[in-house]
XYZ file of C-alpha atoms in Angstrom:
694
model
C -12.849 -20.730 2.497
C -13.841 -24.127 3.925
C -11.196 -23.904 6.626
C -12.266 -20.385 7.585
C -15.923 -21.415 7.826
C -15.075 -24.504 9.860
C -12.875 -22.541 12.226
C -15.669 -19.991 12.779
C -18.177 -22.733 13.694
C -15.658 -24.399 15.989
C -14.943 -21.061 17.664
C -18.681 -20.593 18.276
C -18.947 -24.063 19.852
C -15.913 -23.383 22.082
C -17.316 -20.050 23.209
C -20.765 -21.531 23.880
C -19.309 -24.317 26.017
C -17.164 -21.889 28.039
C -20.039 -19.448 28.638
C -22.372 -22.295 29.657
C -19.708 -23.715 31.969
C -19.186 -20.332 33.654
C -22.931 -19.820 34.132
C -23.590 -23.386 35.369
C -20.622 -23.340 37.761
C -21.821 -20.028 39.207
C -25.350 -21.403 39.693
C -23.981 -24.514 41.438
C -21.914 -22.381 43.834
C -25.010 -20.318 44.702
C -27.140 -23.462 45.190
C -24.431 -25.035 47.362
C -24.373 -22.007 49.635
C -28.129 -21.409 49.846
C -29.324 -25.039 49.989
C -26.399 -26.422 52.032
C -25.293 -29.052 49.520
C -21.803 -30.578 49.703
C -19.430 -27.686 50.538
C -16.377 -29.489 49.156
C -17.661 -29.000 45.579
C -17.609 -25.182 45.839
C -13.798 -24.799 45.295
C -13.970 -27.243 42.388
C -16.743 -25.255 40.668
C -14.900 -21.980 41.246
C -11.569 -23.403 39.991
C -13.180 -24.714 36.795
C -14.021 -21.161 35.655
C -10.481 -19.613 35.399
C -8.995 -22.870 34.130
C -11.405 -23.056 31.190
C -11.146 -19.314 30.447
C -7.344 -19.581 30.367
C -7.447 -22.563 28.006
C -9.855 -20.698 25.720
C -7.692 -17.556 25.637
C -4.331 -19.255 25.033
C -5.877 -21.820 22.650
C -4.139 -24.729 24.364
C -4.352 -27.698 24.298
C -5.622 -28.515 20.805
C -9.176 -27.575 19.766
C -10.668 -31.071 19.923
C -9.072 -31.841 23.273
C -10.384 -28.578 24.781
C -13.920 -29.411 23.649
C -13.722 -32.760 25.467
C -12.374 -31.067 28.620
C -15.172 -28.458 28.681
C -17.773 -31.159 27.993
C -16.395 -33.480 30.685
C -16.627 -30.726 33.314
C -20.197 -29.898 32.253
C -21.170 -33.588 32.370
C -19.843 -33.938 35.926
C -21.643 -30.760 37.008
C -24.838 -32.001 35.346
C -24.666 -35.317 37.225
C -24.017 -33.462 40.483
C -26.981 -31.149 39.877
C -29.373 -33.961 38.867
C -28.511 -36.000 41.923
C -28.994 -33.115 44.390
C -32.071 -31.189 43.212
C -35.262 -31.423 45.207
C -37.268 -33.250 42.548
C -36.361 -35.184 39.433
C -38.510 -32.814 37.408
C -35.952 -29.998 37.956
C -33.325 -32.046 36.082
C -35.058 -32.241 32.714
C -34.709 -28.562 31.589
C -31.022 -28.504 32.515
C -30.319 -31.763 30.659
C -32.131 -30.551 27.514
C -30.312 -27.179 27.541
C -26.929 -28.878 27.890
C -27.785 -31.296 25.076
C -28.522 -28.303 22.829
C -25.162 -26.765 23.768
C -23.397 -30.081 23.095
C -25.056 -30.242 19.669
C -23.079 -27.152 18.608
C -19.924 -29.283 18.711
C -21.503 -31.697 16.184
C -19.906 -34.492 18.214
C -22.452 -37.316 18.588
C -20.331 -39.012 21.248
C -20.607 -35.993 23.546
C -24.340 -35.695 22.906
C -25.032 -39.371 23.767
C -22.787 -39.130 26.818
C -24.962 -36.196 27.890
C -28.088 -38.364 27.620
C -26.457 -41.229 29.533
C -25.090 -38.978 32.302
C -28.438 -37.184 32.537
C -30.274 -40.474 32.986
C -27.645 -41.619 35.476
C -28.171 -38.489 37.559
C -31.953 -38.837 37.458
C -31.829 -42.540 38.403
C -29.338 -41.815 41.190
C -31.756 -39.177 42.482
C -34.622 -41.712 42.426
C -32.517 -44.366 44.165
C -31.358 -41.928 46.843
C -34.942 -40.831 47.454
C -36.119 -44.467 47.671
C -33.563 -45.452 50.325
C -33.823 -42.233 52.338
C -37.464 -41.090 52.406
C -39.193 -43.479 50.042
C -40.766 -42.834 46.682
C -44.081 -41.143 46.053
C -46.052 -43.871 44.257
C -48.937 -41.621 43.380
C -50.121 -42.424 39.824
C -49.728 -38.842 38.579
C -46.229 -38.650 40.022
C -45.252 -41.903 38.287
C -46.673 -40.629 34.973
C -44.803 -37.312 35.337
C -41.558 -39.163 36.108
C -41.922 -41.420 33.073
C -42.823 -38.402 30.921
C -39.684 -36.493 31.988
C -37.539 -39.535 31.288
C -39.130 -39.761 27.830
C -38.587 -36.018 27.246
C -34.846 -36.496 27.650
C -34.912 -39.387 25.150
C -37.063 -37.427 22.671
C -34.809 -34.376 22.985
C -31.790 -36.599 22.412
C -33.273 -38.122 19.241
C -34.291 -34.702 17.864
C -30.858 -33.252 18.545
C -29.194 -36.341 17.053
C -31.264 -35.865 13.888
C -30.405 -32.158 13.902
C -26.688 -32.964 14.049
C -27.090 -35.417 11.162
C -28.926 -32.854 8.982
C -26.499 -30.024 9.780
C -23.501 -32.256 9.093
C -24.982 -33.429 5.778
C -25.856 -29.871 4.717
C -22.425 -28.643 5.727
C -20.758 -31.380 3.689
C -23.014 -30.573 0.736
C -22.136 -26.880 0.932
C -18.454 -27.668 1.311
C -18.610 -29.833 -1.805
C -20.345 -27.031 -3.702
C -17.833 -24.479 -2.462
C -15.005 -26.789 -3.511
C -16.503 -27.078 -6.997
C -17.018 -23.301 -7.255
C -13.502 -22.603 -6.008
C -12.155 -25.056 -8.565
C -14.132 -23.346 -11.325
C -13.007 -19.924 -10.098
C -9.391 -21.079 -9.985
C -9.669 -22.508 -13.498
C -11.167 -19.244 -14.745
C -8.466 -17.224 -12.984
C -5.738 -19.491 -14.365
C -7.191 -19.143 -17.856
C -7.421 -15.371 -17.464
C -3.847 -15.170 -16.213
C -2.569 -17.360 -19.073
C -4.443 -15.315 -21.666
C -3.091 -12.112 -20.121
C 0.455 -13.459 -20.311
C -0.049 -14.421 -23.949
C -1.418 -10.962 -24.783
C 1.369 -9.206 -22.898
C 4.088 -10.542 -25.228
C 2.754 -9.009 -28.475
C 1.720 -5.831 -26.635
C 5.277 -5.396 -25.355
C 6.474 -5.836 -28.930
C 4.030 -3.151 -30.122
C 5.186 -0.737 -27.421
C 8.868 -1.416 -28.031
C 8.744 -1.258 -31.824
C 6.581 1.871 -31.839
C 9.122 3.503 -29.523
C 11.937 2.621 -31.918
C 9.940 3.982 -34.867
C 9.221 7.221 -32.998
C 12.946 7.779 -32.519
C 13.636 7.246 -36.224
C 10.623 9.000 -37.757
C 11.067 12.640 -38.841
C 7.566 13.313 -40.140
C 5.536 15.011 -37.391
C 2.147 13.563 -38.341
C 3.461 10.007 -38.514
C 5.231 10.503 -35.173
C 1.939 11.559 -33.582
C 0.235 8.444 -34.964
C 3.035 6.249 -33.633
C 2.829 7.917 -30.240
C -0.926 7.242 -30.186
C -0.218 3.560 -30.921
C 2.338 3.434 -28.132
C -0.015 5.119 -25.660
C -2.782 2.663 -26.565
C -0.350 -0.209 -26.052
C 0.616 1.177 -22.657
C -3.043 1.354 -21.634
C -3.581 -2.275 -22.663
C -0.422 -3.288 -20.781
C -1.742 -1.546 -17.658
C -5.064 -3.378 -17.936
C -3.250 -6.695 -18.335
C -1.184 -5.926 -15.256
C -4.392 -5.169 -13.339
C -5.931 -8.468 -14.457
C -2.877 -10.438 -13.334
C -2.778 -8.676 -9.970
C -6.499 -9.201 -9.475
C -6.182 -12.900 -10.392
C -3.415 -13.402 -7.830
C -5.547 -11.764 -5.150
C -8.595 -13.804 -6.169
C -6.621 -17.055 -5.994
C -5.035 -16.003 -2.688
C -1.695 -16.486 -4.384
C 0.076 -13.277 -3.354
C 3.720 -13.477 -2.337
C 5.545 -10.722 -0.450
C 9.039 -9.934 -1.756
C 10.605 -7.545 0.717
C 13.517 -5.318 -0.266
C 15.153 -2.095 0.859
C 13.893 1.039 -0.865
C 13.827 4.820 -0.675
C 10.549 6.707 -0.701
C 12.170 9.333 -2.916
C 12.768 6.731 -5.625
C 9.205 5.399 -5.362
C 7.722 8.883 -5.736
C 10.008 9.770 -8.630
C 8.845 6.685 -10.537
C 5.219 7.373 -9.606
C 5.362 10.961 -10.854
C 6.876 9.848 -14.163
C 4.056 7.325 -14.629
C 1.338 9.797 -13.650
C 2.466 12.732 -15.819
C 1.226 11.309 -19.154
C -2.290 10.692 -17.789
C -2.724 13.828 -15.666
C -4.935 16.435 -17.340
C -3.384 19.914 -17.344
C -6.495 21.408 -15.760
C -6.111 19.229 -12.641
C -3.589 19.778 -9.864
C -1.604 16.964 -8.245
C -0.163 17.986 -4.873
C 2.238 15.619 -3.074
C 2.934 16.499 0.561
C 5.719 14.424 2.152
C 6.873 14.641 5.756
C 10.680 15.159 5.610
C 11.064 13.173 8.862
C 10.201 9.856 7.167
C 13.205 7.457 7.327
C 15.361 7.501 4.206
C 15.560 3.710 3.718
C 12.789 1.259 4.612
C 11.920 -2.338 3.780
C 8.729 -3.766 2.283
C 7.424 -5.180 -1.007
C 8.181 -2.014 -2.964
C 6.489 -3.294 -6.135
C 3.165 -3.601 -4.342
C 3.722 -0.277 -2.588
C 4.179 1.460 -5.959
C 1.002 -0.102 -7.327
C -0.979 0.943 -4.267
C 0.049 4.570 -4.778
C -0.434 4.351 -8.546
C -4.007 3.065 -8.291
C -4.972 5.575 -5.609
C -3.648 8.580 -7.530
C -4.794 7.335 -10.959
C -8.319 6.680 -9.658
C -8.429 10.103 -8.058
C -7.385 11.808 -11.295
C -9.680 9.700 -13.443
C -12.815 10.570 -11.532
C -12.045 14.239 -10.861
C -13.310 16.778 -13.378
C -12.146 19.935 -11.608
C -9.827 20.659 -8.706
C -7.212 18.024 -8.094
C -5.725 15.254 -5.973
C -3.817 15.685 -2.714
C -1.376 12.997 -1.559
C -0.054 13.252 1.992
C 2.638 10.831 3.166
C 3.837 10.641 6.758
C 5.034 8.064 9.280
C 4.224 6.975 12.828
C 6.966 5.376 14.927
C 6.332 1.881 16.253
C 8.394 -0.736 18.106
C 8.904 -2.723 14.881
C 9.837 0.355 12.805
C 7.163 2.689 11.468
C 3.695 2.747 9.995
C 3.929 4.457 6.615
C 0.680 6.358 6.137
C -0.924 7.594 2.916
C -3.812 10.018 2.733
C -5.156 10.524 -0.787
C -7.914 13.111 -1.264
C -9.655 14.114 -4.458
C -12.279 16.689 -5.365
C -14.033 14.245 -7.673
C -17.521 12.805 -7.949
C -17.317 10.783 -4.729
C -19.576 7.884 -3.766
C -23.023 7.354 -2.307
C -23.347 5.613 1.091
C -24.426 2.419 -0.688
C -21.399 2.470 -2.993
C -19.113 3.291 -0.066
C -20.456 0.334 1.906
C -20.044 -2.051 -1.015
C -16.606 -0.815 -2.056
C -15.199 -2.162 1.216
C -16.096 -5.679 0.092
C -12.976 -7.396 -1.034
C -13.804 -7.929 -4.686
C -16.560 -5.403 -5.274
C -16.112 -3.329 -8.395
C -17.890 -0.060 -7.688
C -17.997 0.672 -11.403
C -18.077 -2.492 -13.447
C -18.569 -0.504 -16.634
C -15.448 1.555 -15.884
C -17.138 4.792 -16.893
C -17.307 8.129 -15.142
C -21.000 7.742 -14.386
C -20.662 6.078 -10.979
C -17.981 6.231 -8.307
C -14.313 6.985 -8.654
C -13.029 3.577 -7.553
C -13.150 0.449 -9.676
C -10.994 -2.625 -10.151
C -7.941 -0.757 -8.901
C -9.435 -0.463 -5.434
C -9.784 -4.236 -5.125
C -6.098 -4.523 -5.989
C -5.217 -1.854 -3.427
C -7.281 -3.650 -0.781
C -5.587 -6.987 -1.518
C -2.071 -5.529 -1.531
C -2.611 -3.513 1.659
C -3.925 -6.627 3.401
C -1.024 -8.858 2.361
C 1.462 -6.179 3.511
C -0.135 -6.227 6.961
C -1.765 -2.804 6.696
C -5.280 -1.437 6.822
C -7.383 0.956 4.769
C -10.341 3.248 5.420
C -12.405 5.186 2.879
C -14.465 8.326 3.406
C -16.594 9.710 0.608
C -19.632 11.837 -0.154
C -21.377 12.150 -3.465
C -20.091 15.209 -5.360
C -17.749 16.020 -2.448
C -14.805 13.784 -3.287
C -13.162 10.766 -1.707
C -10.458 10.361 0.943
C -8.531 7.106 1.321
C -6.387 6.472 4.408
C -3.818 3.664 4.316
C -1.296 2.544 6.925
C 1.359 -0.093 6.161
C 3.991 -1.361 8.647
C 7.597 -0.907 7.508
C 10.973 -2.020 8.767
C 13.426 0.871 9.080
C 16.845 0.243 7.537
C 18.271 3.771 7.754
C 16.511 6.021 10.303
C 18.055 9.231 8.958
C 15.506 11.621 7.464
C 14.563 11.233 3.810
C 15.091 14.936 3.052
C 17.605 17.531 4.175
C 19.449 20.548 2.798
C 23.177 21.077 3.120
C 23.181 24.591 4.617
C 19.680 25.582 5.773
C 20.903 28.626 7.726
C 22.350 30.169 4.574
C 19.153 29.831 2.555
C 16.672 32.641 2.064
C 13.757 31.477 -0.028
C 11.154 33.519 -1.810
C 7.916 32.272 -3.319
C 5.868 34.271 -5.805
C 2.848 31.997 -5.705
C -0.688 33.324 -5.830
C -2.833 30.384 -4.750
C -6.032 32.378 -5.223
C -5.644 31.757 -8.960
C -7.018 28.258 -8.313
C -10.809 28.362 -8.354
C -11.170 25.280 -6.157
C -10.759 26.122 -2.462
C -9.518 22.600 -1.689
C -6.623 22.983 -4.141
C -5.631 26.261 -2.482
C -5.608 24.483 0.863
C -3.592 21.549 -0.545
C -0.820 23.827 -1.817
C -0.728 25.811 1.428
C -0.367 22.621 3.487
C 2.349 21.240 1.218
C 4.366 24.483 1.285
C 4.055 24.743 5.059
C 5.265 21.169 5.582
C 8.289 21.670 3.302
C 9.369 24.821 5.135
C 8.829 23.493 8.664
C 10.217 20.053 7.890
C 13.419 21.356 6.297
C 13.767 24.176 8.857
C 14.276 26.852 6.210
C 12.865 30.350 5.846
C 10.459 31.096 3.025
C 8.825 34.436 2.314
C 5.680 34.077 0.222
C 4.207 36.951 -1.777
C 1.248 36.992 -4.137
C 1.707 40.219 -6.145
C 4.541 41.602 -8.249
C 4.715 44.732 -6.082
C 5.169 42.656 -2.961
C 7.872 40.676 -4.771
C 9.746 43.884 -5.616
C 9.552 44.956 -1.976
C 10.772 41.533 -0.827
C 13.756 41.541 -3.191
C 14.735 45.068 -2.171
C 14.465 44.340 1.548
C 16.436 41.101 1.750
C 18.960 39.000 -0.150
C 17.229 35.910 -1.517
C 19.091 32.776 -2.601
C 16.170 31.056 -4.365
C 12.868 32.202 -5.807
C 9.999 29.891 -6.769
C 7.561 31.347 -9.295
C 4.294 30.050 -10.752
C 3.636 30.246 -14.500
C 0.802 32.785 -14.223
C 2.834 34.827 -11.759
C 5.819 34.850 -14.131
C 3.653 36.245 -16.909
C 2.775 39.332 -14.837
C 6.372 40.643 -15.128
C 8.568 38.319 -17.224
C 11.325 40.894 -17.869
C 11.760 41.659 -14.169
C 11.851 37.978 -13.185
C 14.323 37.200 -15.994
C 16.553 39.945 -14.616
C 16.300 38.424 -11.138
C 17.454 35.060 -12.511
C 20.893 36.581 -13.157
C 21.364 37.234 -9.442
C 19.407 34.500 -7.687
C 18.295 31.020 -8.627
C 14.781 31.368 -10.046
C 12.640 28.244 -10.458
C 9.489 28.279 -12.574
C 6.815 25.742 -11.570
C 4.763 24.887 -14.661
C 3.266 22.125 -16.791
C 5.371 20.205 -19.313
C 4.287 22.247 -22.309
C 5.177 25.648 -20.862
C 7.955 27.359 -22.831
C 10.380 29.966 -21.554
C 11.933 32.475 -23.965
C 15.266 31.581 -25.626
C 18.270 32.465 -23.491
C 16.340 32.349 -20.220
C 18.397 31.388 -17.162
C 15.325 30.349 -15.214
C 15.121 26.706 -14.207
C 11.867 24.986 -14.991
C 10.392 22.531 -12.481
C 7.757 20.317 -14.019
C 4.565 19.826 -12.076
C 3.717 18.265 -9.727
C 5.485 20.679 -7.387
C 6.674 18.543 -4.472
C 9.502 18.220 -1.999
C 12.159 16.014 -3.614
C 12.752 18.193 -6.714
C 12.790 21.192 -4.369
C 15.619 19.580 -2.375
C 17.768 19.305 -5.496
C 17.184 22.973 -6.259
C 17.902 24.119 -2.699
C 21.249 22.356 -2.761
C 22.177 24.328 -5.911
C 23.414 27.884 -6.331
C 23.048 30.411 -9.107
C 26.818 30.166 -9.675
C 26.293 26.613 -10.919
C 24.530 27.996 -13.980
C 27.663 29.690 -15.254
C 29.286 26.361 -16.052
C 26.583 25.436 -18.546
C 25.689 28.612 -20.405
C 26.775 27.120 -23.715
C 25.257 24.129 -25.504
C 27.013 20.912 -24.542
C 27.372 18.067 -27.063
C 28.966 14.654 -26.541
C 29.030 13.133 -30.040
C 29.821 9.431 -30.158
C 29.954 8.958 -26.385
C 28.725 5.433 -25.603
C 26.276 5.624 -22.710
C 24.392 2.908 -20.838
C 21.243 3.841 -18.900
C 20.178 1.404 -16.173
C 16.690 1.714 -14.676
C 13.909 -0.719 -13.792
C 11.162 1.687 -14.919
C 10.476 1.582 -18.710
C 9.228 5.186 -18.664
C 12.520 6.391 -17.164
C 14.473 4.519 -19.836
C 12.381 6.034 -22.629
C 12.803 9.578 -21.332
C 16.486 9.025 -20.609
C 17.160 7.804 -24.145
C 15.540 10.911 -25.561
C 17.579 13.213 -23.323
C 20.983 11.635 -23.800
C 20.540 11.227 -27.549
C 20.022 14.984 -27.675
C 23.625 15.284 -26.505
C 24.682 13.176 -29.489
C 25.406 10.085 -27.403
C 25.034 6.488 -28.580
C 22.605 5.177 -25.975
C 21.892 1.635 -24.756
C 19.541 0.623 -21.958
C 19.356 -2.077 -19.284
C 16.318 -2.742 -17.113
C 18.080 -4.391 -14.159
C 21.377 -4.497 -12.309
C 22.152 -7.997 -13.586
C 21.475 -6.980 -17.194
C 23.804 -3.986 -16.813
C 26.629 -6.287 -15.675
C 26.146 -8.556 -18.690
C 26.042 -5.578 -21.075
C 29.216 -4.088 -19.580
C 30.947 -7.449 -20.071
C 29.828 -7.667 -23.707
C 30.288 -4.004 -24.717
C 32.505 -1.015 -24.056
C 30.904 2.109 -22.625
C 32.280 5.535 -21.808
C 29.721 6.303 -19.122
C 27.019 4.421 -17.202
C 24.014 6.123 -15.622
C 22.987 3.724 -12.855
C 19.661 3.876 -11.014
C 20.378 3.639 -7.309
C 17.338 1.665 -6.074
C 16.143 -1.275 -8.194
C 14.390 -4.548 -7.303
C 16.581 -7.612 -7.108
C 20.107 -6.318 -7.605
C 20.287 -2.596 -6.892
C 22.679 -0.051 -8.402
C 25.189 -0.354 -5.568
C 25.609 -4.123 -5.969
C 25.731 -3.845 -9.771
C 28.451 -1.178 -9.539
C 30.586 -3.396 -7.314
C 30.360 -6.292 -9.793
C 31.127 -4.020 -12.747
C 34.162 -2.568 -10.953
C 35.433 -6.069 -10.194
C 35.027 -7.093 -13.845
C 36.677 -3.924 -15.177
C 39.721 -4.153 -12.925
C 41.963 -1.138 -13.547
C 40.049 -0.091 -16.651
C 38.413 3.338 -16.432
C 34.617 3.540 -16.569
C 32.535 6.481 -15.406
C 29.506 5.416 -13.351
C 27.055 8.142 -12.371
C 24.282 7.245 -9.929
C 20.752 8.407 -10.647
C 19.068 8.722 -7.275
C 15.970 10.343 -5.893
C 17.665 10.478 -2.489
C 19.091 13.982 -2.241
C 19.929 14.098 1.461
C 23.286 15.113 2.866
C 25.986 12.473 2.650
C 24.533 10.750 -0.410
C 27.520 11.675 -2.588
C 30.000 10.322 -0.020
C 28.053 7.085 0.411
C 27.810 6.409 -3.329
C 31.453 7.229 -3.982
C 32.460 4.740 -1.292
C 30.816 1.921 -3.261
C 32.595 2.798 -6.513
C 30.399 5.395 -8.207
C 32.072 8.516 -9.532
C 29.240 10.914 -8.778
C 25.475 11.185 -8.548
C 22.693 13.175 -10.167
C 19.531 13.742 -8.168
C 16.161 12.772 -9.614
C 14.293 14.468 -11.181
C 17.356 15.266 -13.270
C 18.081 18.940 -13.824
C 19.735 19.618 -17.189
C 22.064 22.203 -15.656
C 23.330 19.681 -13.124
C 23.599 17.074 -15.878
C 25.785 19.338 -18.034
C 27.954 20.170 -15.047
C 28.590 16.489 -14.261
C 29.276 15.618 -17.910
C 31.871 18.396 -18.135
C 33.465 17.213 -14.922
C 33.859 13.539 -15.820
C 34.033 13.122 -19.595
C 37.438 13.676 -21.261
C 37.824 17.032 -23.014
C 38.155 15.372 -26.420
C 34.644 13.908 -26.068
C 32.974 17.262 -25.307
C 32.006 19.863 -27.885
C 30.832 23.309 -26.774
C 28.419 25.081 -29.112
C 26.589 28.385 -29.077
C 23.171 28.545 -27.481
C 21.481 26.385 -24.897
C 19.327 23.303 -24.800
C 15.610 23.820 -25.284
C 14.128 25.162 -22.094
C 11.025 23.016 -22.254
C 13.316 20.110 -21.604
C 15.379 21.809 -18.922
C 14.369 19.164 -16.440
C 13.764 15.463 -16.879
C 12.511 12.759 -14.539
């Protein structure tokens, strides 16, 4: 803070000297021309202007040296002016003004040189007048001359005292700031240490409650344990916020750049958001398919930026929903990745909006719903966006919602698009989606925009209908390959839509708790309805369902799940245990290598993109360790573009499953890769409410 303040004052002094020099040089040129002074000084005065401007712009030479150069030129011009004016009395105002300008540098040497040079010019003027035309010895003229000489001395003493007082006050303030910064740092260090100490037992509570939930059969006790785990997760989130805020406050942020895929970031974000999203609110994620598939930035901070924006929007919205638009703008260095997050929440007043832009302002220190929708999280977002080289703007009106715009520069690693379908010309999509069912007009607009961008971005045809009669006409008039249906729309004619699912791939878009009837062949896509899960569906066919009509069990199969997101590991354990597998987990690529060295596994489900060592590097190490020994490694990736399977197989993975994981695709891959003796086919199908996992 001290350095910033000092640099601002020095910049002001530099600018003042340059402006004064330009003005004084211009005046001298005019006086030379009109009063016929020495013509040879005109080029020198003119040349001084561009030279000093250039030095000021390029900031060379060093600051202190530039100040002396500007001051030296002004001193020479002052002497020239004082020695050429008509009377000595014209010198005094100029000398005093220049002394005031010199005082801004807080350099006493320059100020006293100004007094000396001013006197020298005045005395030279008197001497020149004495030898050329003689001095006017009138008493009043002598008194005026002495008075003007005294004025320069008095002005010099006042300015000298001013410099002394300003310097002393500045030092006093700097000392106080240093003390306050030390106290703030101590408080932040204490807060960070306490947070670290609390995090350890909280992690134990979360982990042990998760283990107990898996073992407990009693429904009531399970609910209590889940409540404990959810409370622990909330505390862990608050601790994480405190640590992030402390790092920002102490200006101790480090940027750890790594390659990442936007699809993976959004998959993790959706899994984190689902538990906190109220069913009555809609979350719409609209992604431009033209965004590059692999970029480079601090992905951890990028995830937290999105998390805080969406979580704040949901928290302070009572009806309607949150709209997240993600797009990119090409630049010479790569792209600017842009986020636009809108909500239909309570918004902010102009006063709150003005104050929220302050770096550490907490718009709602009580963290209640009674004020604005942005609290501590927004300070974290602001700090992270700044350290990543981006910028943020906020628009909000009370009771009209809030819109946050963020742009962050990104390096492009793989410029190929982040989304594509294998055979777009062969797809004929239908959508039975009646957006008028949403009471909030903004939500209707959000869904329309998202659907339009998916269709235009992927270059596929989609025929949208909003009544069952129009759906019947659509099906009879053309051969659809896929049909997307909303939950309310499905309920208008469930038998007819179930019959359609035998011929075309029908996807139901609904909340987690929606249940399809037993035996249904309809795929269920968990909300939020957004592009990346749609890609996985569009690259599937109805024929794929035939391979998994029976219930698949893999009793005793030893599986290792590798993922850096704890939520993904928790959900994955629940899913794979349902197949009868013995499941272990690893939270990093390095940990997966160590576990594969220490244990024998039949199959490894490897997250593709992870911080530090990613799934590709971990697979290579595991393959080297295993030698000729067989081990099935299936990639879990949110990148469902064409060529992904070929790329992953080249690095040693057997296959891949797109995130969010579809149970039908999962069963298909398990049948393909596990030995027949490890697979047991049973009657019936897995529970439809779990037909898709993150």
